[in-house]
Structure formats: structure tokens, C-alpha cells
C-alpha positions as CSV (number, residue, x, y, z in Angstrom):
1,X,-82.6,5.4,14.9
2,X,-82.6,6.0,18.2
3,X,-80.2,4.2,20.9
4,X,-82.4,3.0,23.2
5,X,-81.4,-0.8,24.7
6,X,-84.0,-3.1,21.7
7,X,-82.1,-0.8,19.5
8,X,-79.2,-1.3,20.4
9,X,-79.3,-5.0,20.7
10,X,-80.5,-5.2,17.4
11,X,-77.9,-3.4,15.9
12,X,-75.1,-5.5,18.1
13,X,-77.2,-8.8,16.5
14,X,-77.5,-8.0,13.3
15,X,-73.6,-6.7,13.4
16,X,-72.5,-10.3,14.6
17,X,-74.9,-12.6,12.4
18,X,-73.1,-10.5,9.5
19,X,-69.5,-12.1,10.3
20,X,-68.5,-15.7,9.8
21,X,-69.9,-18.3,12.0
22,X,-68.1,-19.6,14.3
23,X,-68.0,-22.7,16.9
24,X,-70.3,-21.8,20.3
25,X,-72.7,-23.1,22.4
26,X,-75.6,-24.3,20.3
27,X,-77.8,-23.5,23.9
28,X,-79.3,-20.5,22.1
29,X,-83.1,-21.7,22.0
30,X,-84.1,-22.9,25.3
31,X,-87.4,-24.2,26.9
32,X,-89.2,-24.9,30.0
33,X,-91.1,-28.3,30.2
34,X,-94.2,-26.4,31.3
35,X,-96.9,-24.6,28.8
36,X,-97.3,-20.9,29.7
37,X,-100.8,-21.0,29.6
38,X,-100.4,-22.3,33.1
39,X,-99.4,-19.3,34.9
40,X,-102.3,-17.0,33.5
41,X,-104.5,-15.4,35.6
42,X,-102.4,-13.2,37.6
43,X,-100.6,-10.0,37.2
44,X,-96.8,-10.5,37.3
45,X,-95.1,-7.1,38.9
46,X,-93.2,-5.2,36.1
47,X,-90.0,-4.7,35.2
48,X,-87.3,-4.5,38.0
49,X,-83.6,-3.9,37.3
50,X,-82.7,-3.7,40.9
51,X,-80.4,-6.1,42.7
52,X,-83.7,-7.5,44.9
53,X,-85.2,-8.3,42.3
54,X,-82.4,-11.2,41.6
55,X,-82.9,-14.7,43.2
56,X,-81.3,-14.1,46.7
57,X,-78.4,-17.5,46.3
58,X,-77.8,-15.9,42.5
59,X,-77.4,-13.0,44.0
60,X,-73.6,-13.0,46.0
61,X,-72.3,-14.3,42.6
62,X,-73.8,-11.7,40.4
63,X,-72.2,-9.5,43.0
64,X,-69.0,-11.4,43.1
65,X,-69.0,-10.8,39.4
66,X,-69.7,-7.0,39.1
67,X,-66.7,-6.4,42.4
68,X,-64.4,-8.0,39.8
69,X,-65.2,-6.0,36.8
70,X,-64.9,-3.2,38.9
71,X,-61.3,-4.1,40.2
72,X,-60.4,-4.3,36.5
73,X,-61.7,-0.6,36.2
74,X,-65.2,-1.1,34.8
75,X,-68.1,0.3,36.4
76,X,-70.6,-2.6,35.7
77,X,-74.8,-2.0,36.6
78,X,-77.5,-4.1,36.0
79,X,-79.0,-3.7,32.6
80,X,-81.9,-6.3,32.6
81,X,-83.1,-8.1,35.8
82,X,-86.4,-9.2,36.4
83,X,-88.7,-9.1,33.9
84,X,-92.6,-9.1,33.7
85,X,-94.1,-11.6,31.0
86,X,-95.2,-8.5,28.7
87,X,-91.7,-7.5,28.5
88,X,-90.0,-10.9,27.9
89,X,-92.7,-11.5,25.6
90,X,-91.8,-8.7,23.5
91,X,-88.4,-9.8,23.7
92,X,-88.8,-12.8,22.5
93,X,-90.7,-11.4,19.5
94,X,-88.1,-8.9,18.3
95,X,-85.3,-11.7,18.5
96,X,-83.6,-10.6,21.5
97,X,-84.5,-13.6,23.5
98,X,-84.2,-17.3,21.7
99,X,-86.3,-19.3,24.7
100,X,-89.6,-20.7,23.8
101,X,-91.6,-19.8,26.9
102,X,-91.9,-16.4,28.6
103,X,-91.3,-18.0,31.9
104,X,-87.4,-18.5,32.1
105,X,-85.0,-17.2,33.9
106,X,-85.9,-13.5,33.6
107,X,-89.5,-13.9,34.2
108,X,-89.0,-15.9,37.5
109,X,-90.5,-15.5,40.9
110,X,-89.1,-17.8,44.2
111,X,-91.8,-19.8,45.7
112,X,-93.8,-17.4,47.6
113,X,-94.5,-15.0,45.0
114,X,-91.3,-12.4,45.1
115,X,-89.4,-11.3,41.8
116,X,-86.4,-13.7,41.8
117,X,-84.7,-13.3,39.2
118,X,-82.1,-16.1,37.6
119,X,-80.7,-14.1,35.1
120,X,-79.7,-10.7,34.6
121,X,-77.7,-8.1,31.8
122,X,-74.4,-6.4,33.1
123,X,-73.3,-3.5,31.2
124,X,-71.0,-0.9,31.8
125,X,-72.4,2.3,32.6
126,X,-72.2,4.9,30.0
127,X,-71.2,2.0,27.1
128,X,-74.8,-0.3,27.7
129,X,-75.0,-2.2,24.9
130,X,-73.4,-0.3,21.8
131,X,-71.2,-1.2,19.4
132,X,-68.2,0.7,20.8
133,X,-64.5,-0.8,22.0
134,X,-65.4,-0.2,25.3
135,X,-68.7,-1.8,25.2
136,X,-66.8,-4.8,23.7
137,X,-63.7,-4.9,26.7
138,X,-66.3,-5.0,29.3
139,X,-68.0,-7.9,27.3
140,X,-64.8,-9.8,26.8
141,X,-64.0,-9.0,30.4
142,X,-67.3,-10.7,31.7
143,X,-66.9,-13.5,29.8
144,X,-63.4,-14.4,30.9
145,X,-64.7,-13.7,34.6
146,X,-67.9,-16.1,33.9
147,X,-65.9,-19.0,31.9
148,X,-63.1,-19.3,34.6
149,X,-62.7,-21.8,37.0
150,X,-63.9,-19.7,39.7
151,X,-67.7,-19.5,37.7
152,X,-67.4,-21.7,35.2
153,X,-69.6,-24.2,37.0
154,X,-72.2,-21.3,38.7
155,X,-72.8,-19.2,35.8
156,X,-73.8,-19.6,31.7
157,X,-72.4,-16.5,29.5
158,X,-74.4,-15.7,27.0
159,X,-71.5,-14.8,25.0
160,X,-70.6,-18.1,24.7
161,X,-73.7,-18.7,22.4
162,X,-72.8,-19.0,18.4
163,X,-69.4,-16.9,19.0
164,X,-68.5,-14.8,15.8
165,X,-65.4,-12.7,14.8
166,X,-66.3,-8.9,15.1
167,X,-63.9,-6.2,14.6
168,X,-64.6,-2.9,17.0
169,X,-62.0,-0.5,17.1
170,X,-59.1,-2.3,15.5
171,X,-59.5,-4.7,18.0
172,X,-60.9,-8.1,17.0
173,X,-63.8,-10.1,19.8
174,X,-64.6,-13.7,19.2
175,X,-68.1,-13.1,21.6
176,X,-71.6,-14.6,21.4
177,X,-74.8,-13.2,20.5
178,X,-75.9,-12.4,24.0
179,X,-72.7,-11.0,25.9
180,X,-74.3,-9.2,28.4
181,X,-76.4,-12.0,29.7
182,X,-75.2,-14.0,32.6
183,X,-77.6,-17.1,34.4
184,X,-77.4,-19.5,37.2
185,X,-76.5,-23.1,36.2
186,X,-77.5,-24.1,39.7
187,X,-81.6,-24.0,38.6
188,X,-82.5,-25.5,35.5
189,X,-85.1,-23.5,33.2
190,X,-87.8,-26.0,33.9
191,X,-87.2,-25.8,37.8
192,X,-86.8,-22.0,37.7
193,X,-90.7,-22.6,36.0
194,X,-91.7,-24.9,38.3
195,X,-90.6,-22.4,41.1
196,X,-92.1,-19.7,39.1
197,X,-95.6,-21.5,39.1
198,X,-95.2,-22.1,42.9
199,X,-95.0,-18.3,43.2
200,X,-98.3,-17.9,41.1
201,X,-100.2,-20.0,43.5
202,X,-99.1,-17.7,46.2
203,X,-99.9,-15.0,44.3
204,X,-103.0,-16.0,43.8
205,X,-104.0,-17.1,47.1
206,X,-102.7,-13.6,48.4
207,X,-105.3,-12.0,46.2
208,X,-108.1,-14.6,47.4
């Protein structure tokens, strides 16, 4: 199999659902209010991993976030950022998302069309996503950064969701099914949407 990020992710899945369940966030299938069928009829911009592609007030956190991992000796990059319908979409399909609607906090434009992402994927660079002990540390580390006081209130960590016991490297991580994931709590999933469909209009008229 090869170790590309769906890979990956599915292995790091599958690994946790194997292990006992334990007490988490039960926020681990999430919808927008709105149907998606309202956003059709205009080409989303692909894939974008870059820092401006996240929504510029989640931005200085995710930012904040990453300057502390790095002063605990991680080197932390974005792994997921913006994300084009297609891609979420395929996502959602393989497991690796558990919202209803394409058009959360990934797929997410600000109001006058630009890619604004409201959630994004740290990683350490050169550990991604793998089932490794260093993988795991920066994981653990990201969660303790997002659940404390300082963040606790900005940010969700997706490892909070369903936490199991996993044993990596002698070392034992009580960490969610999602522990790359960080999102804003500031923007609900059905405003990010709503903002999302403002975007579309603008889009739309742009192309008029």
C-alpha cells in the first residue's frame, strides 16, 4: 500500500477504531443547515494548502498554534487547507470526513468569493500522518496547545472526537480520530455555509 495521506488516514482510523472506546466528543458527524444543491453551478478553485487560503481572523491563531509547536521543537506545515468540493466530497466518501454536506469548514469561501478556509490539518513535516511515535508527540502536542486555556475557546481539536487508547512506540495516546484537524469555534458550520453561499453569488456575478 502506498503512503500517500487517504492511506495513511485510513490506516491511522482503522488502527484507533480497533482499540477500546473511550469517552470523547460525540461532535464527529456534523452538518450545515443548508442543502448543497444550492451552491451548484460554479466552479470552486481546487485544492489549496497554503496559509492564504485560510480565513484571514482564523488565520493569526493557526499561526499562533504552529509558533508554539515549533518552540517545543516540531516543525509543523499545513497538511489540508482549503479544499474544493470534489476533494471533500471524496473525503467524505472514503470516511475521512464525518460532516453531512461538502460545504463545511474546509470547503469555505469569505463573502466575496476568496478561498477562506475555517479549518485546516497540521502535521509535522517528515511524520504527516503515520502511525509513528513522532507522528503521535506532535499530535498529543497539538491537542494540549488547542485544549488549553489560551485556545480552548477559539479552536475544536479533532482529536478530541471519540478518544481511544493506542499504543505507538511503547508510549500509550488517549487521541481522537481526527488529531490533525484543528477549526474555528468563532463561525458555526452553518454560518461558515451561509458565508460560503455569499461567495458563490460573487462568484457568479464575477463570471456574468
Amino acid at each position: 500500500m502506498l503512503l500517500n495521506e487517504e492511506n495513511i488516514r485510513k490506516l491511522i482510523r482503522e488502527s484507533l477504531e480497533a482499540i477500546g472506546t473511550g469517552s470523547g466528543s460525540n461532535n464527529t458527524t456534523r452538518t450545515a443547515d443548508n442543502s448543497d444543491d444550492e451552491y451548484s453551478g460554479v466552479d470552486l478553485p481546487d485544492d489549496d494548502k497554503s496559509m492564504s487560503a485560510v480565513d484571514k481572523n482564523f488565520r493569526p491563531i493557526v499561526e499562533k498554534i504552529m509558533g508554539l509547536l515549533k518552540g517545543q521543537g516540531f516543525d509543523p506545515i499545513l497538511g489540508s487547507a482549503y479544499r474544493s468540493p470534489k476533494s471533500q466530497q471524496d473525503k467524505i466518501d472514503k470516511g475521512y470526513s464525518k460532516t453531512k454536506t461538502i460545504y463545511g469548514y474546509h470547503v469555505a469561501l469569505d463573502d466575496q468569493g476568496n478561498k477562506a478556509a475555517r479549518a485546516v490539518d497540521l502535521v509535522n513535516r517528515g511524520d504527516g500522518w503515520s502511525s509513528t511515535k513522532a507522528a503521535f508527540d506532535f499530535f498529543e502536542a497539538l491537542g494540549k496547545i488547542s485544549n488549553s486555556d489560551q485556545f480552548k475557546d477559539r479552536v475544536e481539536w479533532g482529536g478530541n472526537w471519540k478518544q481511544k487508547k493506542k499504543t505507538v512506540g511503547g508510549k500509550e495516546y488517549f487521541i481522537g480520530w481526527d488529531p490533525a484537524h484543528i477549526e474555528t469555534k468563532s463561525v458555526s458550520m452553518s454560518q461558515s455555509a451561509e458565508i460560503t453561499k455569499k461567495g458563490i453569488v460573487s462568484l457568479k456575478s464575477q463570471d456574468k
